[in-house]
Amino acid sequence: MVISGEPDSTAMDAKIVLLGPPGSGKGTQAAILKERLGFTLISTGDLLREAVRLQTPLGIKAKEFMDAGKLVPNQLVVDLITEKVNSLNSGFILDGFPRNIDQAEVLEGITEIDVAINLDVDEDELVDRLTKRRTCKECNAVFHLMFKPPANEGVCDKCGEDLYQRSDDTEMVVRNRLKVYHDNTFPLIQHYEAKGKLANVSGRGSIEDIYHRMVRVIDTL
Ligand code: AP5
Ligand code: MG
């Protein structure tokens, strides 16, 4: 599929998992791939934050784990994702799932992915990216006070709603999330490499450059 220029409808058939530590740019890149290439985006973090906001039974259970930077218990997330993936006839981008080997095995039972793209960023940059991140409370658009500031302070460029700081973006919780990533999610890199499904993409540099690196990977599918 050649998609480096205009959006190509076959791009939407690709089934892509985004891997990478907290702050590596998964949400940022997924949003651009959705906007420019028409991908369906499934972000477990966004789905869980919406459940917390609405105080659904899932949200009430998930909140304490999220606020502490821990993974939400597998079963809660697995039910959520199984329903979403099964409802799709096309491809998708999964941002935030799987987060451990058990979740990867569940996904393999539902569908076969084409590629797991691992966004690679130095750890010392991640804390700065996350503690200065601002997120739209309405459309989940992601900004950064220095690297991607909104045109008007505190206001989303896309929908005009207020920006907020995620409750798990304090330095203490960020450090815990990085530890949880190393213990649980990092092993997925080797898991997908062993299956011949891994593509490493440098997550350093400009958001636009990283997007083009990702498109080059998707072009090969
Ligand atoms: P989730 O929402 O998935 O958070 P995460 O994985 O920790 O990742 P982030 O969203 O923090 O980072 P990102 O990689 O999306 O970076 P972003 O693009 O925003 O999960 C949150 C919680 O939900 C978990 O802790 C857990 O509790 C729960 N959860 C979710 N999924 C789960 C699952 N499957 N199982 C169990 N629990 C689950 O970018 C970060 C910042 O950097 C932004 O400010 C952005 O503007 C900036 N930035 C982006 N690119 C660049 C660049 N190239 N240069 C400079 N700045 C940049
Ligand atoms: Mg994200």
mmCIF file of C-alpha atoms and ligand atoms in Angstrom:
data_model
loop_
_atom_site.group_PDB
_atom_site.id
_atom_site.type_symbol
_atom_site.label_atom_id
_atom_site.label_comp_id
_atom_site.label_asym_id
_atom_site.label_seq_id
_atom_site.Cartn_x
_atom_site.Cartn_y
_atom_site.Cartn_z
ATOM 1 C CA MET A 1 0.000 0.000 0.000
ATOM 2 C CA VAL A 2 1.434 3.360 -0.971
ATOM 3 C CA ILE A 3 0.176 6.089 1.296
ATOM 4 C CA SER A 4 3.030 8.553 1.493
ATOM 5 C CA GLY A 5 1.028 11.072 -0.504
ATOM 6 C CA GLU A 6 -2.753 11.205 -0.250
ATOM 7 C CA PRO A 7 -4.774 8.979 2.069
ATOM 8 C CA ASP A 8 -5.288 5.535 0.598
ATOM 9 C CA SER A 9 -8.371 3.527 1.570
ATOM 10 C CA THR A 10 -6.310 0.336 1.867
ATOM 11 C CA ALA A 11 -4.317 1.957 4.669
ATOM 12 C CA MET A 12 -7.392 1.642 6.837
ATOM 13 C CA ASP A 13 -7.267 -2.158 6.555
ATOM 14 C CA ALA A 14 -3.970 -2.361 8.406
ATOM 15 C CA LYS A 15 -4.097 -3.585 11.998
ATOM 16 C CA ILE A 16 -1.502 -1.724 14.002
ATOM 17 C CA VAL A 17 -0.434 -1.853 17.633
ATOM 18 C CA LEU A 18 1.448 1.145 19.034
ATOM 19 C CA LEU A 19 4.066 0.332 21.628
ATOM 20 C CA GLY A 20 6.236 2.725 23.571
ATOM 21 C CA PRO A 21 6.665 4.087 27.070
ATOM 22 C CA PRO A 22 4.384 6.719 28.597
ATOM 23 C CA GLY A 23 5.037 9.985 26.779
ATOM 24 C CA SER A 24 6.645 8.412 23.717
ATOM 25 C CA GLY A 25 4.026 10.029 21.468
ATOM 26 C CA LYS A 26 1.578 7.178 20.859
ATOM 27 C CA GLY A 27 -1.511 9.351 21.268
ATOM 28 C CA THR A 28 -0.009 12.224 19.287
ATOM 29 C CA GLN A 29 0.905 10.039 16.325
ATOM 30 C CA ALA A 30 -2.299 7.988 16.454
ATOM 31 C CA ALA A 31 -4.351 11.190 16.206
ATOM 32 C CA ILE A 32 -2.438 12.305 13.092
ATOM 33 C CA LEU A 33 -2.728 8.881 11.460
ATOM 34 C CA LYS A 34 -6.463 8.973 12.135
ATOM 35 C CA GLU A 35 -6.859 12.499 10.781
ATOM 36 C CA ARG A 36 -4.752 12.095 7.641
ATOM 37 C CA LEU A 37 -5.233 8.429 6.740
ATOM 38 C CA GLY A 38 -8.662 7.685 8.182
ATOM 39 C CA PHE A 39 -7.658 4.984 10.641
ATOM 40 C CA THR A 40 -10.050 3.871 13.344
ATOM 41 C CA LEU A 41 -8.337 4.620 16.626
ATOM 42 C CA ILE A 42 -8.840 2.625 19.797
ATOM 43 C CA SER A 43 -7.101 4.104 22.834
ATOM 44 C CA THR A 44 -7.638 2.198 26.057
ATOM 45 C CA GLY A 45 -6.379 5.180 28.059
ATOM 46 C CA ASP A 46 -8.956 7.510 26.462
ATOM 47 C CA LEU A 47 -11.742 4.928 26.880
ATOM 48 C CA LEU A 48 -10.853 4.433 30.538
ATOM 49 C CA ARG A 49 -10.595 8.185 31.227
ATOM 50 C CA GLU A 50 -14.038 8.633 29.669
ATOM 51 C CA ALA A 51 -15.409 5.860 31.916
ATOM 52 C CA VAL A 52 -13.855 7.602 34.941
ATOM 53 C CA ARG A 53 -15.369 10.936 33.901
ATOM 54 C CA LEU A 54 -18.826 9.379 33.518
ATOM 55 C CA GLN A 55 -18.391 7.412 36.754
ATOM 56 C CA THR A 56 -19.490 4.174 35.130
ATOM 57 C CA PRO A 57 -18.912 0.929 37.100
ATOM 58 C CA LEU A 58 -15.769 0.397 34.996
ATOM 59 C CA GLY A 59 -14.585 3.964 35.639
ATOM 60 C CA ILE A 60 -15.119 3.692 39.379
ATOM 61 C CA LYS A 61 -13.029 0.491 39.484
ATOM 62 C CA ALA A 62 -10.323 1.815 37.132
ATOM 63 C CA LYS A 63 -9.735 5.211 38.764
ATOM 64 C CA GLU A 64 -7.611 4.154 41.723
ATOM 65 C CA PHE A 65 -5.271 2.146 39.486
ATOM 66 C CA MET A 66 -4.904 4.944 36.953
ATOM 67 C CA ASP A 67 -4.282 7.633 39.566
ATOM 68 C CA ALA A 68 -1.522 5.474 41.038
ATOM 69 C CA GLY A 69 0.028 4.833 37.618
ATOM 70 C CA LYS A 70 -0.728 1.105 37.821
ATOM 71 C CA LEU A 71 -2.270 -1.055 35.130
ATOM 72 C CA VAL A 72 -6.017 -1.558 35.419
ATOM 73 C CA PRO A 73 -6.758 -5.279 35.990
ATOM 74 C CA ASN A 74 -6.635 -7.237 32.732
ATOM 75 C CA GLN A 75 -10.217 -8.435 32.702
ATOM 76 C CA LEU A 76 -11.664 -4.922 32.798
ATOM 77 C CA VAL A 77 -9.599 -3.813 29.811
ATOM 78 C CA VAL A 78 -9.910 -7.067 27.893
ATOM 79 C CA ASP A 79 -13.720 -6.896 27.910
ATOM 80 C CA LEU A 80 -13.568 -3.324 26.679
ATOM 81 C CA ILE A 81 -11.168 -4.034 23.839
ATOM 82 C CA THR A 82 -12.755 -7.305 22.709
ATOM 83 C CA GLU A 83 -16.069 -5.573 22.188
ATOM 84 C CA LYS A 84 -14.445 -2.701 20.245
ATOM 85 C CA VAL A 85 -12.264 -4.826 17.975
ATOM 86 C CA ASN A 86 -15.062 -7.288 17.221
ATOM 87 C CA SER A 87 -17.349 -4.439 16.178
ATOM 88 C CA LEU A 88 -14.942 -3.312 13.416
ATOM 89 C CA ASN A 89 -14.914 -4.452 9.797
ATOM 90 C CA SER A 90 -11.748 -2.542 8.945
ATOM 91 C CA GLY A 91 -8.268 -2.119 10.351
ATOM 92 C CA PHE A 92 -7.373 -0.071 13.401
ATOM 93 C CA ILE A 93 -4.685 1.489 15.492
ATOM 94 C CA LEU A 94 -4.509 0.244 19.053
ATOM 95 C CA ASP A 95 -2.958 2.805 21.414
ATOM 96 C CA GLY A 96 -2.349 1.434 24.902
ATOM 97 C CA PHE A 97 -3.278 -2.205 24.295
ATOM 98 C CA PRO A 98 -1.739 -4.691 24.810
ATOM 99 C CA ARG A 99 0.169 -3.654 27.933
ATOM 100 C CA ASN A 100 1.460 -7.084 28.957
ATOM 101 C CA ILE A 101 1.953 -10.568 27.521
ATOM 102 C CA ASP A 102 -1.440 -11.811 28.755
ATOM 103 C CA GLN A 103 -3.207 -8.976 26.930
ATOM 104 C CA ALA A 104 -1.177 -9.707 23.774
ATOM 105 C CA GLU A 105 -2.325 -13.315 23.888
ATOM 106 C CA VAL A 106 -5.942 -12.217 24.269
ATOM 107 C CA LEU A 107 -5.541 -9.973 21.221
ATOM 108 C CA GLU A 108 -4.058 -12.862 19.241
ATOM 109 C CA GLY A 109 -7.227 -14.818 20.049
ATOM 110 C CA ILE A 110 -9.398 -12.066 18.587
ATOM 111 C CA THR A 111 -7.455 -11.012 15.484
ATOM 112 C CA GLU A 112 -4.039 -11.023 13.817
ATOM 113 C CA ILE A 113 -2.235 -7.711 13.768
ATOM 114 C CA ASP A 114 0.005 -6.608 10.885
ATOM 115 C CA VAL A 115 2.628 -4.707 12.827
ATOM 116 C CA ALA A 116 3.578 -3.454 16.281
ATOM 117 C CA ILE A 117 5.274 -0.080 15.932
ATOM 118 C CA ASN A 118 7.534 0.678 18.877
ATOM 119 C CA LEU A 119 8.196 4.372 19.490
ATOM 120 C CA ASP A 120 11.599 4.672 21.035
ATOM 121 C CA VAL A 121 12.411 7.738 23.194
ATOM 122 C CA ASP A 122 15.090 8.336 25.851
ATOM 123 C CA GLU A 123 13.670 8.073 29.342
ATOM 124 C CA ASP A 124 14.939 11.453 30.558
ATOM 125 C CA GLU A 125 12.848 13.178 27.882
ATOM 126 C CA LEU A 126 9.658 11.358 28.894
ATOM 127 C CA VAL A 127 9.229 12.975 32.315
ATOM 128 C CA ASP A 128 9.484 16.437 30.784
ATOM 129 C CA ARG A 129 7.034 15.565 28.014
ATOM 130 C CA LEU A 130 4.448 14.235 30.471
ATOM 131 C CA THR A 131 4.607 16.759 33.276
ATOM 132 C CA LYS A 132 4.140 19.586 30.745
ATOM 133 C CA ARG A 133 1.429 17.843 28.737
ATOM 134 C CA ARG A 134 -2.036 19.331 28.538
ATOM 135 C CA THR A 135 -5.012 17.352 27.236
ATOM 136 C CA CYS A 136 -8.392 18.478 25.932
ATOM 137 C CA LYS A 137 -11.191 17.420 28.253
ATOM 138 C CA GLU A 138 -13.588 17.143 25.338
ATOM 139 C CA CYS A 139 -11.742 15.659 22.317
ATOM 140 C CA ASN A 140 -8.571 14.268 24.002
ATOM 141 C CA ALA A 141 -6.270 16.319 21.744
ATOM 142 C CA VAL A 142 -2.790 16.451 23.237
ATOM 143 C CA PHE A 143 -0.583 19.540 23.648
ATOM 144 C CA HIS A 144 2.696 20.392 25.340
ATOM 145 C CA LEU A 145 3.447 23.668 27.073
ATOM 146 C CA MET A 146 6.747 24.035 25.184
ATOM 147 C CA PHE A 147 6.884 21.569 22.274
ATOM 148 C CA LYS A 148 3.296 21.883 21.058
ATOM 149 C CA PRO A 149 1.597 24.811 22.789
ATOM 150 C CA PRO A 150 -2.023 25.616 21.979
ATOM 151 C CA ALA A 151 -2.606 28.896 20.105
ATOM 152 C CA ASN A 152 -4.564 30.244 23.103
ATOM 153 C CA GLU A 153 -3.383 29.255 26.553
ATOM 154 C CA GLY A 154 -5.560 26.606 28.179
ATOM 155 C CA VAL A 155 -7.833 26.240 25.135
ATOM 156 C CA CYS A 156 -7.954 23.343 22.668
ATOM 157 C CA ASP A 157 -7.007 24.342 19.081
ATOM 158 C CA LYS A 158 -9.298 21.685 17.674
ATOM 159 C CA CYS A 159 -12.578 22.088 19.546
ATOM 160 C CA GLY A 160 -12.190 25.201 21.746
ATOM 161 C CA GLU A 161 -12.776 23.373 25.042
ATOM 162 C CA ASP A 162 -10.596 23.670 28.147
ATOM 163 C CA LEU A 163 -7.311 21.851 28.510
ATOM 164 C CA TYR A 164 -6.448 20.025 31.726
ATOM 165 C CA GLN A 165 -3.521 18.202 33.266
ATOM 166 C CA ARG A 166 -4.102 14.447 33.556
ATOM 167 C CA SER A 167 -4.133 13.288 37.191
ATOM 168 C CA ASP A 168 -1.409 10.736 36.349
ATOM 169 C CA ASP A 169 0.930 13.376 34.867
ATOM 170 C CA THR A 170 2.547 14.421 38.156
ATOM 171 C CA GLU A 171 6.231 13.559 38.416
ATOM 172 C CA MET A 172 5.708 10.955 41.137
ATOM 173 C CA VAL A 173 3.014 9.066 39.217
ATOM 174 C CA VAL A 174 4.956 9.399 35.946
ATOM 175 C CA ARG A 175 7.954 7.665 37.566
ATOM 176 C CA ASN A 176 5.695 4.856 38.725
ATOM 177 C CA ARG A 177 4.186 4.528 35.243
ATOM 178 C CA LEU A 178 7.678 4.206 33.779
ATOM 179 C CA LYS A 179 8.469 1.400 36.226
ATOM 180 C CA VAL A 180 5.195 -0.344 35.400
ATOM 181 C CA TYR A 181 6.081 0.034 31.709
ATOM 182 C CA HIS A 182 9.500 -1.596 32.214
ATOM 183 C CA ASP A 183 8.133 -4.471 34.260
ATOM 184 C CA ASN A 184 5.051 -5.250 32.170
ATOM 185 C CA THR A 185 5.018 -3.664 28.731
ATOM 186 C CA PHE A 186 8.668 -3.583 27.660
ATOM 187 C CA PRO A 187 8.721 -7.414 27.226
ATOM 188 C CA LEU A 188 6.188 -6.982 24.406
ATOM 189 C CA ILE A 189 8.966 -5.633 22.197
ATOM 190 C CA GLN A 190 10.655 -9.015 22.216
ATOM 191 C CA HIS A 191 7.304 -10.784 21.978
ATOM 192 C CA TYR A 192 6.472 -9.063 18.687
ATOM 193 C CA GLU A 193 10.040 -9.262 17.420
ATOM 194 C CA ALA A 194 9.933 -13.053 17.819
ATOM 195 C CA LYS A 195 6.779 -13.097 15.714
ATOM 196 C CA GLY A 196 8.398 -10.964 12.996
ATOM 197 C CA LYS A 197 5.866 -8.180 13.638
ATOM 198 C CA LEU A 198 8.029 -5.511 15.266
ATOM 199 C CA ALA A 199 8.977 -2.179 13.667
ATOM 200 C CA ASN A 200 11.157 0.140 15.740
ATOM 201 C CA VAL A 201 10.652 3.823 14.998
ATOM 202 C CA SER A 202 12.655 6.582 16.622
ATOM 203 C CA GLY A 203 10.282 8.795 18.614
ATOM 204 C CA ARG A 204 12.843 11.602 18.820
ATOM 205 C CA GLY A 205 12.738 14.771 16.755
ATOM 206 C CA SER A 206 9.771 16.658 15.391
ATOM 207 C CA ILE A 207 6.234 15.268 15.514
ATOM 208 C CA GLU A 208 6.051 15.620 11.725
ATOM 209 C CA ASP A 209 9.299 13.698 11.121
ATOM 210 C CA ILE A 210 8.128 10.881 13.353
ATOM 211 C CA TYR A 211 4.822 10.730 11.489
ATOM 212 C CA HIS A 212 6.707 10.263 8.186
ATOM 213 C CA ARG A 213 8.816 7.499 9.748
ATOM 214 C CA MET A 214 5.613 5.730 10.740
ATOM 215 C CA VAL A 215 4.087 6.139 7.303
ATOM 216 C CA ARG A 216 7.180 4.505 5.811
ATOM 217 C CA VAL A 217 6.498 1.459 7.989
ATOM 218 C CA ILE A 218 2.805 1.361 7.078
ATOM 219 C CA ASP A 219 3.760 1.670 3.388
ATOM 220 C CA THR A 220 5.508 -1.685 3.611
ATOM 221 C CA LEU A 221 2.414 -3.593 4.791
HETATM 222 P P1 AP5 B 1 -2.473 5.739 28.557
HETATM 223 O O1 AP5 B 1 -3.420 6.836 28.390
HETATM 224 O O2 AP5 B 1 -2.338 4.712 27.503
HETATM 225 O O3 AP5 B 1 -1.074 6.368 28.934
HETATM 226 P P2 AP5 B 1 0.447 5.963 28.600
HETATM 227 O O4 AP5 B 1 0.709 4.684 27.924
HETATM 228 O O5 AP5 B 1 1.128 6.132 29.905
HETATM 229 O O6 AP5 B 1 0.869 6.921 27.519
HETATM 230 P P3 AP5 B 1 0.609 8.444 27.474
HETATM 231 O O7 AP5 B 1 -0.768 8.702 26.995
HETATM 232 O O8 AP5 B 1 0.998 9.069 28.777
HETATM 233 O O9 AP5 B 1 1.722 8.884 26.430
HETATM 234 P P4 AP5 B 1 1.685 8.863 24.842
HETATM 235 O O10 AP5 B 1 2.704 7.882 24.374
HETATM 236 O O11 AP5 B 1 0.304 8.725 24.314
HETATM 237 O O12 AP5 B 1 2.269 10.305 24.574
HETATM 238 P P5 AP5 B 1 1.552 11.617 23.982
HETATM 239 O O13 AP5 B 1 1.341 11.464 22.522
HETATM 240 O O14 AP5 B 1 0.398 12.034 24.819
HETATM 241 O O15 AP5 B 1 -2.815 4.953 29.906
HETATM 242 C C1 AP5 B 1 -3.104 5.636 31.087
HETATM 243 C C2 AP5 B 1 -3.485 4.654 32.168
HETATM 244 O O16 AP5 B 1 -4.650 3.914 31.776
HETATM 245 C C3 AP5 B 1 -2.443 3.587 32.504
HETATM 246 O O17 AP5 B 1 -1.471 4.045 33.411
HETATM 247 C C4 AP5 B 1 -3.317 2.487 33.074
HETATM 248 O O18 AP5 B 1 -3.695 2.770 34.403
HETATM 249 C C5 AP5 B 1 -4.565 2.562 32.203
HETATM 250 N N1 AP5 B 1 -4.504 1.691 31.021
HETATM 251 C C6 AP5 B 1 -4.519 2.080 29.716
HETATM 252 N N2 AP5 B 1 -4.452 1.028 28.894
HETATM 253 C C7 AP5 B 1 -4.390 -0.059 29.704
HETATM 254 C C8 AP5 B 1 -4.288 -1.464 29.446
HETATM 255 N N3 AP5 B 1 -4.236 -1.949 28.199
HETATM 256 N N4 AP5 B 1 -4.249 -2.287 30.507
HETATM 257 C C9 AP5 B 1 -4.309 -1.831 31.772
HETATM 258 N N5 AP5 B 1 -4.387 -0.525 32.083
HETATM 259 C C10 AP5 B 1 -4.427 0.351 31.047
HETATM 260 O O19 AP5 B 1 2.756 12.675 24.170
HETATM 261 C C11 AP5 B 1 3.188 13.035 25.481
HETATM 262 C C12 AP5 B 1 3.583 14.520 25.483
HETATM 263 O O20 AP5 B 1 4.725 14.688 24.634
HETATM 264 C C13 AP5 B 1 2.498 15.477 24.940
HETATM 265 O O21 AP5 B 1 2.529 16.660 25.661
HETATM 266 C C14 AP5 B 1 2.940 15.709 23.470
HETATM 267 O O22 AP5 B 1 2.511 16.982 22.987
HETATM 268 C C15 AP5 B 1 4.449 15.639 23.604
HETATM 269 N N6 AP5 B 1 5.103 15.140 22.390
HETATM 270 C C16 AP5 B 1 4.656 14.150 21.548
HETATM 271 N N7 AP5 B 1 5.537 13.945 20.557
HETATM 272 C C17 AP5 B 1 6.571 14.804 20.793
HETATM 273 C C18 AP5 B 1 7.802 15.073 20.117
HETATM 274 N N8 AP5 B 1 8.157 14.402 19.018
HETATM 275 N N9 AP5 B 1 8.620 16.010 20.630
HETATM 276 C C19 AP5 B 1 8.289 16.698 21.766
HETATM 277 N N10 AP5 B 1 7.131 16.496 22.440
HETATM 278 C C20 AP5 B 1 6.288 15.554 21.953
HETATM 279 MG MG MG B 2 -1.596 8.553 25.165
#
